[in-house]
PDB file of C-alpha atoms in Angstrom:
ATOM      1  CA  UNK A   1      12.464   8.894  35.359  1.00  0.00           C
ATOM      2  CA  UNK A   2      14.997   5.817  35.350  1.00  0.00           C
ATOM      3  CA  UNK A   3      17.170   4.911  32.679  1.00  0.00           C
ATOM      4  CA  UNK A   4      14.919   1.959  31.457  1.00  0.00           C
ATOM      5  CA  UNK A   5      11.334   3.892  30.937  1.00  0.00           C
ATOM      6  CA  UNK A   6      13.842   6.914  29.449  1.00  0.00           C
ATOM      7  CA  UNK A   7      14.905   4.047  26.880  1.00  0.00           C
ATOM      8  CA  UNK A   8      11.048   2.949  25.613  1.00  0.00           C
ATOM      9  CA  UNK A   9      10.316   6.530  25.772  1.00  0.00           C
ATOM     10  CA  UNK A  10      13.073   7.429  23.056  1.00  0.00           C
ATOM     11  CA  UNK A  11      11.608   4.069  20.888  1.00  0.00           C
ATOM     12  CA  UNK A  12      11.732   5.464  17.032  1.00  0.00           C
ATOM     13  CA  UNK A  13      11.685   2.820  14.198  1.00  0.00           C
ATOM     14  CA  UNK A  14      14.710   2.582  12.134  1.00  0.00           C
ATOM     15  CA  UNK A  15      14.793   2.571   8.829  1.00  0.00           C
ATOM     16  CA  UNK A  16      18.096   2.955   7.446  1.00  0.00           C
ATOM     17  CA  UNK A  17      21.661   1.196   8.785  1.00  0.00           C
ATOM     18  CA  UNK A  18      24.963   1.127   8.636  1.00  0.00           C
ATOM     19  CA  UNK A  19      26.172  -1.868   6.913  1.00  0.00           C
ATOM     20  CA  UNK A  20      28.546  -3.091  10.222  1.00  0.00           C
ATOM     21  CA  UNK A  21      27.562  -6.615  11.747  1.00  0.00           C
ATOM     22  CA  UNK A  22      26.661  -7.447  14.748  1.00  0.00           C
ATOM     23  CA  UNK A  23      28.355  -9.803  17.101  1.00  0.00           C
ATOM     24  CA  UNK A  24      27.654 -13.099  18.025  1.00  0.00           C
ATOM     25  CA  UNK A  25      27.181 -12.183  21.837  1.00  0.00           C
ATOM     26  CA  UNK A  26      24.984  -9.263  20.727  1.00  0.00           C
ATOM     27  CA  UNK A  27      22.624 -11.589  18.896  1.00  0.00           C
ATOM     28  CA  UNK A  28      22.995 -13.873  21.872  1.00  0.00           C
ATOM     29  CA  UNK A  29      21.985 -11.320  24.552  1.00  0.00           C
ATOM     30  CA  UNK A  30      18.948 -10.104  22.298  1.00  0.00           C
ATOM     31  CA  UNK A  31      17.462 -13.647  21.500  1.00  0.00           C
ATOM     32  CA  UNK A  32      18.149 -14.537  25.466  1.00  0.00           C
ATOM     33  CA  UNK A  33      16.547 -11.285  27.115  1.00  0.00           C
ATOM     34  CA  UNK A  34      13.948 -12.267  24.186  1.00  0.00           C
ATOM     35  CA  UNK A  35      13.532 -15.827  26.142  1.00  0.00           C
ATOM     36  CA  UNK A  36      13.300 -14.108  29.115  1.00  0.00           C
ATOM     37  CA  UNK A  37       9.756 -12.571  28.581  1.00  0.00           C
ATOM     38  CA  UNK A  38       6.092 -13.344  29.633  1.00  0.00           C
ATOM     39  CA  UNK A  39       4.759 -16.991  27.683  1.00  0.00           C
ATOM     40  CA  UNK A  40       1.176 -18.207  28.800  1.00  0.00           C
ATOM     41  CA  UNK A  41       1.995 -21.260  30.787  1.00  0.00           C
ATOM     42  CA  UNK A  42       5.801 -21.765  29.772  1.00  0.00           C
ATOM     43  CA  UNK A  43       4.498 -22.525  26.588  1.00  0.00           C
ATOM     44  CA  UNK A  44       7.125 -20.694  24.798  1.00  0.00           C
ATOM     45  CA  UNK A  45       5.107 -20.849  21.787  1.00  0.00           C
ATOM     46  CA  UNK A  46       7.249 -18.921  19.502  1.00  0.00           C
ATOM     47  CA  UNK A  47      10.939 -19.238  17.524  1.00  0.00           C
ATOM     48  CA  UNK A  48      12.613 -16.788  15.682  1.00  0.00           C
ATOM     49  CA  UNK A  49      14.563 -17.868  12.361  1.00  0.00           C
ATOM     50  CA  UNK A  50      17.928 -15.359  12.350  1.00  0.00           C
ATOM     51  CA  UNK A  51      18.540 -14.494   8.277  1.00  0.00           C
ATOM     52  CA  UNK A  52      21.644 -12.409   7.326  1.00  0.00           C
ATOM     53  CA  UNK A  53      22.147 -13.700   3.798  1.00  0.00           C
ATOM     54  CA  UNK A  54      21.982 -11.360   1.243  1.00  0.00           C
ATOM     55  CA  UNK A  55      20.308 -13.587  -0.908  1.00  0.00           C
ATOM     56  CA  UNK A  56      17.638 -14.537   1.139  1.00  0.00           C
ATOM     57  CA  UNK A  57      17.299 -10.977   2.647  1.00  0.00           C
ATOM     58  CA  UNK A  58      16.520 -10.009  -0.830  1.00  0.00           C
ATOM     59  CA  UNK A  59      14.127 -12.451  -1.415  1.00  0.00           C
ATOM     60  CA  UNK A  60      12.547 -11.463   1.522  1.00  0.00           C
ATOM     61  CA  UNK A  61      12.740  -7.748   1.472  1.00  0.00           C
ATOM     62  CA  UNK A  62      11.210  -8.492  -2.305  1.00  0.00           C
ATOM     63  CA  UNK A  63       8.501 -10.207  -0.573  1.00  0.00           C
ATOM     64  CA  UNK A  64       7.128  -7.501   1.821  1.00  0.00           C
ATOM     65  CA  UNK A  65       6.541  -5.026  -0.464  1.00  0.00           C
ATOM     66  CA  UNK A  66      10.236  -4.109  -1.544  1.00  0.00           C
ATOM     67  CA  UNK A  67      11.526  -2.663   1.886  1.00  0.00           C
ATOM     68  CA  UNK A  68      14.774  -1.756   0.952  1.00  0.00           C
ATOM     69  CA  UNK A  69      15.871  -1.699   4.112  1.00  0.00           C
ATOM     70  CA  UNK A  70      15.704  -4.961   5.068  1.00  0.00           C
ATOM     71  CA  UNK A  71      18.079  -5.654   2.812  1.00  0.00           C
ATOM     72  CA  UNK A  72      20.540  -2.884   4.620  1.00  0.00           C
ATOM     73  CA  UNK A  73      20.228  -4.333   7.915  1.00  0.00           C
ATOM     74  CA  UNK A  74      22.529  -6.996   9.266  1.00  0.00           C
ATOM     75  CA  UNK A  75      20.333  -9.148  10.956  1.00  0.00           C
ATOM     76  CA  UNK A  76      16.422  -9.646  10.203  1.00  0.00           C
ATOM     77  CA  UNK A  77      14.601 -11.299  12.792  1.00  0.00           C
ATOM     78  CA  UNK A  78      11.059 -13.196  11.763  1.00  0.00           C
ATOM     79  CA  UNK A  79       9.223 -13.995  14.619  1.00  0.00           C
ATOM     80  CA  UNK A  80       7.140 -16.875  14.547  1.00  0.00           C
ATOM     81  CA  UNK A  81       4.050 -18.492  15.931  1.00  0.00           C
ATOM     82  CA  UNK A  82       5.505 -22.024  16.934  1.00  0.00           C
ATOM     83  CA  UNK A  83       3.605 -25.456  18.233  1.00  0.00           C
ATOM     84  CA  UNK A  84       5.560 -28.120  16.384  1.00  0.00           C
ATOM     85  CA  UNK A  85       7.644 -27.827  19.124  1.00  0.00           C
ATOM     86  CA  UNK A  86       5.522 -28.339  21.731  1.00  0.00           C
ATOM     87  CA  UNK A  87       4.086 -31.653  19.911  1.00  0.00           C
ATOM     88  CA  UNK A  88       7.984 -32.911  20.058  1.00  0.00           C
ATOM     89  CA  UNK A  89       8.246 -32.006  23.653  1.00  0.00           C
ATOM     90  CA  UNK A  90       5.271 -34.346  24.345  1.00  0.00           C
ATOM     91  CA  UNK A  91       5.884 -37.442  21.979  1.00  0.00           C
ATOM     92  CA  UNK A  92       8.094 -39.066  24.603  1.00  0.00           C
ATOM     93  CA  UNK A  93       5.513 -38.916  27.202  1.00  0.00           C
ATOM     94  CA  UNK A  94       2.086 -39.480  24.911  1.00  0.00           C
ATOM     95  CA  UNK A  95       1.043 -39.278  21.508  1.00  0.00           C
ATOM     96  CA  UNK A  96      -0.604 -35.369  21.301  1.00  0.00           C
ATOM     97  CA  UNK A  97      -2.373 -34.145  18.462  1.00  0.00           C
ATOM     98  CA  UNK A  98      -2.135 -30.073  18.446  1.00  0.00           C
ATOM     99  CA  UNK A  99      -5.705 -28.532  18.927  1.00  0.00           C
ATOM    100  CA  UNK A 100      -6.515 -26.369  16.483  1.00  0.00           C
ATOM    101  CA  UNK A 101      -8.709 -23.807  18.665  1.00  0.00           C
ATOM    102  CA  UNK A 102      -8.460 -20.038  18.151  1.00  0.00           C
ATOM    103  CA  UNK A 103      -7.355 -19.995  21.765  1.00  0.00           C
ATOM    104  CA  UNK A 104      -3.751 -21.802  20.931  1.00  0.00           C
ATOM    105  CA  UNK A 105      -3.333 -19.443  18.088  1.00  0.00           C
ATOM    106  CA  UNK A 106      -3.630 -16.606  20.237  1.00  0.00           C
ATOM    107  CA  UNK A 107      -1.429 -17.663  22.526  1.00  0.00           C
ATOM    108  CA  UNK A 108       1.862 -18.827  19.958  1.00  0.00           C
ATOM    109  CA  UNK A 109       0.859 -15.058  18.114  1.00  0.00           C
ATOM    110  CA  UNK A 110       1.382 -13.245  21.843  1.00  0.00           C
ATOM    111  CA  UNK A 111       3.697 -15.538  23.239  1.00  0.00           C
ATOM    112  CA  UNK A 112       5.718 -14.389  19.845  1.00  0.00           C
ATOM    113  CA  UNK A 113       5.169 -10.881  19.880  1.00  0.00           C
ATOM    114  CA  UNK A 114       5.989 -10.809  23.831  1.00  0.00           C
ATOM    115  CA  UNK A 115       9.215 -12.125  22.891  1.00  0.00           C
ATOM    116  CA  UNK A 116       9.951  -9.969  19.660  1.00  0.00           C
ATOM    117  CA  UNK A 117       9.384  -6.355  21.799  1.00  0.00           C
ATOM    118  CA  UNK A 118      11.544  -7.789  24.972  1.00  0.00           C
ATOM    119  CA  UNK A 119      14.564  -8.486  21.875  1.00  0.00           C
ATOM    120  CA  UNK A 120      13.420  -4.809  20.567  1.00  0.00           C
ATOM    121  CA  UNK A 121      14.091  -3.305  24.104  1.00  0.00           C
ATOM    122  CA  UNK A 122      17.476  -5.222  24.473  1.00  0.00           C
ATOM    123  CA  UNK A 123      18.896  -4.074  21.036  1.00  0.00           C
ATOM    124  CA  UNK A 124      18.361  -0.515  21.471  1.00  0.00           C
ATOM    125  CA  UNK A 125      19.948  -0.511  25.055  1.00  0.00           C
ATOM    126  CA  UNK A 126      22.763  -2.371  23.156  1.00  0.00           C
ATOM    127  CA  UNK A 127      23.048   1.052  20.968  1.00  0.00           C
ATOM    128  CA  UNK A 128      21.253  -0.702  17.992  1.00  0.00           C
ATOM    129  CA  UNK A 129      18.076   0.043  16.039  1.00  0.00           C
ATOM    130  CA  UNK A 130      14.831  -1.995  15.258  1.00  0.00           C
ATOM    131  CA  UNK A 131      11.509  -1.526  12.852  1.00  0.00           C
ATOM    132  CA  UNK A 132       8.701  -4.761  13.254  1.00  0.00           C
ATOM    133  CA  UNK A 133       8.069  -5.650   9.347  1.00  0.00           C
ATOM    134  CA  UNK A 134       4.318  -6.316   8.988  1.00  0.00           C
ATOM    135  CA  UNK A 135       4.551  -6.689   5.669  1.00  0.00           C
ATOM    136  CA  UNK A 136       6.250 -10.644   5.551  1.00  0.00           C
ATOM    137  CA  UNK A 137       2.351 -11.802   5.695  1.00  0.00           C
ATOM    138  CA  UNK A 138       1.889 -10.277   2.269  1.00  0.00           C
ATOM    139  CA  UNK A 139       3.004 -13.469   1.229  1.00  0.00           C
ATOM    140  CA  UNK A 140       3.316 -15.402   4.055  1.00  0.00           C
ATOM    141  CA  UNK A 141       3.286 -18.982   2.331  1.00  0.00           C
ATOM    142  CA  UNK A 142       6.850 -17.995   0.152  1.00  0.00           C
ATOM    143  CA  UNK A 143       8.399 -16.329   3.013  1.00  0.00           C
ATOM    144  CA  UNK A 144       7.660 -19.799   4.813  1.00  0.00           C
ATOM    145  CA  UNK A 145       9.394 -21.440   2.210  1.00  0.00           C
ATOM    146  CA  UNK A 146      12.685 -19.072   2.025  1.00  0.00           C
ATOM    147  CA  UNK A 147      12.912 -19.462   5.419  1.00  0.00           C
ATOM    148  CA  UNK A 148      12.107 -23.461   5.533  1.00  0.00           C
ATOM    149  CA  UNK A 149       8.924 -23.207   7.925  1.00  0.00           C
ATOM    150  CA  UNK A 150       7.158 -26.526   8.620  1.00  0.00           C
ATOM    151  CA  UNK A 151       3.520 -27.244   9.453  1.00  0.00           C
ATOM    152  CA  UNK A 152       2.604 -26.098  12.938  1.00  0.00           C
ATOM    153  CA  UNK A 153       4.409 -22.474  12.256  1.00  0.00           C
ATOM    154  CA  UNK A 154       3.785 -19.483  10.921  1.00  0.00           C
ATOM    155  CA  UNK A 155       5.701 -16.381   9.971  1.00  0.00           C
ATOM    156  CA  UNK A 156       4.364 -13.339  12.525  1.00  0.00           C
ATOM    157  CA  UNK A 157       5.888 -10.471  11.622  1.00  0.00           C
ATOM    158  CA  UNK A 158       9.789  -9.799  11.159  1.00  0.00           C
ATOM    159  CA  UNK A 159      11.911  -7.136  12.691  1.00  0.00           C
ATOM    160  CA  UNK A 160      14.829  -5.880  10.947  1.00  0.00           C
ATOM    161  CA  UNK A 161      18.276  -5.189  13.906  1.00  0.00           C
ATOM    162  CA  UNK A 162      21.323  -2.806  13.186  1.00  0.00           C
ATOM    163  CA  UNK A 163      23.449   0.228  13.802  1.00  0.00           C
ATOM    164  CA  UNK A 164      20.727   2.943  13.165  1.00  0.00           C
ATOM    165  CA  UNK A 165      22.749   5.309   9.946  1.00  0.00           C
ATOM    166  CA  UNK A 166      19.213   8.284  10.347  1.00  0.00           C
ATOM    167  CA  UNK A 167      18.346   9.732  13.150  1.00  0.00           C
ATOM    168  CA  UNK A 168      14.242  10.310  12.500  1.00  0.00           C
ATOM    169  CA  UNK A 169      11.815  12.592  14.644  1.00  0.00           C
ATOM    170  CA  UNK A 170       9.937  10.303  16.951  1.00  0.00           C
ATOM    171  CA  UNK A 171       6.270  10.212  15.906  1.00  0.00           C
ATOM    172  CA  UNK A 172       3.680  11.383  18.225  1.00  0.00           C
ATOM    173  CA  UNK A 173       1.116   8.800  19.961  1.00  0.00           C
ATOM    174  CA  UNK A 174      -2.612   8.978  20.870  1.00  0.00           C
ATOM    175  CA  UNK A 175      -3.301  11.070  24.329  1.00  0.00           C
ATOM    176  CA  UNK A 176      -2.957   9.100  27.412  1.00  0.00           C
ATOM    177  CA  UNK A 177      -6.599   9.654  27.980  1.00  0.00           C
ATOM    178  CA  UNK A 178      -7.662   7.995  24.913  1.00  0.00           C
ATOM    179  CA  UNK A 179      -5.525   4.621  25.741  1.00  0.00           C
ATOM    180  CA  UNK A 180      -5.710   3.988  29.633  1.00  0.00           C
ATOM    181  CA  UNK A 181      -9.658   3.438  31.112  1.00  0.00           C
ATOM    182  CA  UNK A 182      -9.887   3.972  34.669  1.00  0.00           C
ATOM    183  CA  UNK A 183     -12.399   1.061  36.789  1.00  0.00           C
ATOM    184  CA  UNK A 184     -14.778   0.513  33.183  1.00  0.00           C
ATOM    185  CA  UNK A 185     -14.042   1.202  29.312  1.00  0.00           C
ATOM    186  CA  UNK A 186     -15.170   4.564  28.106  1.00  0.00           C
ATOM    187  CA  UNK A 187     -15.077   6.533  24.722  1.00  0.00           C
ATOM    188  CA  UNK A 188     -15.735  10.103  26.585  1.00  0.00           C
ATOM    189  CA  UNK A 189     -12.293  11.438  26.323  1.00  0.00           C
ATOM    190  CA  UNK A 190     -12.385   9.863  22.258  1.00  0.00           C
ATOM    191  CA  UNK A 191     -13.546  12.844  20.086  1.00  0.00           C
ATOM    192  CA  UNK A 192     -11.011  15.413  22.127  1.00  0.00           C
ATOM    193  CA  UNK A 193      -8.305  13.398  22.330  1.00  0.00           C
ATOM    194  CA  UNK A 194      -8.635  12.217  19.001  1.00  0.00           C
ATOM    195  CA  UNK A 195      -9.143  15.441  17.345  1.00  0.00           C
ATOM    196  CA  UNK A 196      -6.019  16.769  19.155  1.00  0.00           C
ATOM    197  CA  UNK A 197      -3.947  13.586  17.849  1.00  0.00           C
ATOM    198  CA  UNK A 198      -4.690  14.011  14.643  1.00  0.00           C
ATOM    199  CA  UNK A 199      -3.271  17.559  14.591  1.00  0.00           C
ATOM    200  CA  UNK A 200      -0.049  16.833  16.063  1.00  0.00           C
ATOM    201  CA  UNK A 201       0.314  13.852  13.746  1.00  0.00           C
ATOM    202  CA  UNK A 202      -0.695  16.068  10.317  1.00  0.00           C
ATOM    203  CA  UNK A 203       2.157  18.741  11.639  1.00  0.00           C
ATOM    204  CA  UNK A 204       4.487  15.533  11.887  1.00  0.00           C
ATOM    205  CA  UNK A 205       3.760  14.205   8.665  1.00  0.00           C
ATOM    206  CA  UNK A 206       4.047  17.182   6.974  1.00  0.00           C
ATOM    207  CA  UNK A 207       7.023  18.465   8.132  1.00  0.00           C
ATOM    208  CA  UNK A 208       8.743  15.017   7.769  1.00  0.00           C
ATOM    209  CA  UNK A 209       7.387  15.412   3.970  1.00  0.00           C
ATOM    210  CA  UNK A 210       8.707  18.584   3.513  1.00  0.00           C
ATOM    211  CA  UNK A 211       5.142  20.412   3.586  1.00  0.00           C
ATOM    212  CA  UNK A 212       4.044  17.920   0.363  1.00  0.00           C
ATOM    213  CA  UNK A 213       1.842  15.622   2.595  1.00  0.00           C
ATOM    214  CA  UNK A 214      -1.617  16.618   4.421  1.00  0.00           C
ATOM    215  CA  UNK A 215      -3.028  13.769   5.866  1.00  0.00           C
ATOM    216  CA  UNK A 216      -4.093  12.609   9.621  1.00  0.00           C
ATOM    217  CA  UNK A 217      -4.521   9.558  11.804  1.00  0.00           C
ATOM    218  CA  UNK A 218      -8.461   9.492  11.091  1.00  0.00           C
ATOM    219  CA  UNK A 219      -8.090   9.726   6.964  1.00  0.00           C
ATOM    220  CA  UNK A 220      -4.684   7.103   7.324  1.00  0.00           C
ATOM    221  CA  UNK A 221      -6.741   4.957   9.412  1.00  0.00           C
ATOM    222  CA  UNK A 222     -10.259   4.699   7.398  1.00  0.00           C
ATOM    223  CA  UNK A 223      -7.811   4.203   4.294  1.00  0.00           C
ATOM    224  CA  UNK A 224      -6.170   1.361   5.474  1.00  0.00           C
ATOM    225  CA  UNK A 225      -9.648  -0.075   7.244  1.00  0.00           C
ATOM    226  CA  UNK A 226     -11.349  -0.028   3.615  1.00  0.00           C
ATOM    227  CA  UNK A 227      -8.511  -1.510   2.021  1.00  0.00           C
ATOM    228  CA  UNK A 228      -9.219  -5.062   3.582  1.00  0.00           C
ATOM    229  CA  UNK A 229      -5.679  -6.206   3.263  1.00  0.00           C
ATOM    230  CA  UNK A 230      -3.726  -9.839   3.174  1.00  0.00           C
ATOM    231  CA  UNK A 231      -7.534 -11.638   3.529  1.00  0.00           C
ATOM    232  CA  UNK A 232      -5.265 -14.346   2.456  1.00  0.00           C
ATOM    233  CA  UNK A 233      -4.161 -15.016   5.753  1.00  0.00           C
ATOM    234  CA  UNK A 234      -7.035 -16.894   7.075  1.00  0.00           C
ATOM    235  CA  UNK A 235      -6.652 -19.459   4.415  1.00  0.00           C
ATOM    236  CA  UNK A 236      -2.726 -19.912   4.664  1.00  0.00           C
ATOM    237  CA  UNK A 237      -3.343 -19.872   8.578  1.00  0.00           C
ATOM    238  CA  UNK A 238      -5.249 -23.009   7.907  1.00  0.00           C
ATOM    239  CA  UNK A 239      -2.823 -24.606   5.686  1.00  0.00           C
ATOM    240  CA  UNK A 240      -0.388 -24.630   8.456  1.00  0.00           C
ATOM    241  CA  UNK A 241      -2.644 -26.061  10.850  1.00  0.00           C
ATOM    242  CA  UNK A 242      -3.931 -22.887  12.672  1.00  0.00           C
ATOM    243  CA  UNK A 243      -7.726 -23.715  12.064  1.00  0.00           C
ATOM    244  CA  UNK A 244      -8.860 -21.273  14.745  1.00  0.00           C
ATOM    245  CA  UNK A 245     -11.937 -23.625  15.930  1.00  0.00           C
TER     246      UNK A 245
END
């Protein structure tokens, strides 16, 4: 095993850090190896906004739900779905209005999130820390405004960087067999591999609880399914001009 798969093997999401800031050529080599990934057609549909304010990282942390820590970190990170810029990179050639298909909104959302997990790998092999922050689209519309986003863009997800100050147990993933389909898609291995998963993940999250939690993937899973959360987001989607025709 090389050093690189060694590195996204050891992947655990920080959520505590040490208050030290990081340096301008960190932040430089993380947004530039973030550059550096896959974008559908060179697109590069996607910009992050950089926020180390304390201010407006407790606005923000206030925002998705109260996460302390992204008020600790040094740097958060929102990556974001982005086709104003494209419409500026065309208005000295022709006039272009930006189609609001559910195909270009799938590609700004990847293009973004291809970017965001390149600048997670490059932080960690810079001895830093990461955890992706779904919970900015809890109220997408004010963290737009904190953060000054225009029409055309939306906030994907954020992604708090720092020195890591915990040192938590990696959490198990699905079986192998349950995620990679050889030649055609099949759910035979489902029910084993499942039922195996959700036993090494109860014996994870109860001894990270201290033996006061009993829960599994399946009963986390169907909870959060039922809950319907942030059905907001179609609407403020289509505020921003993300119509998804």
């Amino acid at each position: 095993m090389n050093s690189t798969i060694r590195q996204l093997q050891q992947h655990r999401s920080i959520r505590k850090y040490k208050p030290d800031p990081l340096s301008g050529e960190q932040v430089r080599a993380i947004i530039e190896s973030a550059q550096k990934a896959s974008t559908s057609s060179n697109m590069q549909a996607y910009s992050v906004v950089g926020v180390t304010g304390a201010e407006a990282k407790r606005q923000l942390a206030h925002l998705a739900a109260d996460q302390q820590f992204i008020e600790e970190c040094p740097l958060f990170l929102i990556w974001c779905a982005d086709l104003l810029r494209l419409q500026h990179a065309c208005a000295p050639v022709e006039e272009v209005r930006i189609p609001a298909t559910t195909e270009i909104f799938i590609i700004a959302t990847v293009d973004a999130a291809l970017a965001a997990q390149n600048a997670a790998v490059a932080a960690e092999s810079l001895g830093l820390g990461v955890v992706f922050v779904g919970g900015i689209r809890n109220h997408p519309k004010e963290v737009s405004e904190v953060i000054g986003l225009p029409k055309f863009v939306y906030p994907v997800f954020g992604m708090c960087v720092g020195y890591p100050d915990q040192e938590p147990t990696q959490r198990p993933r699905l079986p192998l067999e349950t995620v990679y389909h050889r030649e055609t898609y099949s759910t035979d291995s489902y029910a084993q591999g499942i039922e195996a998963y959700n036993r090494s993940l109860a014996e994870f999250m109860r001894t990270r609880a201290g033996g006061t939690r009993e829960s599994d993937w399946s009963r986390e899973m169907a909870k959060r399914l039922n809950s319907r959360q942030r059905t907001h987001m179609k609407s403020f989607l289509f505020e921003q001009g993300f119509e998804l025709q």
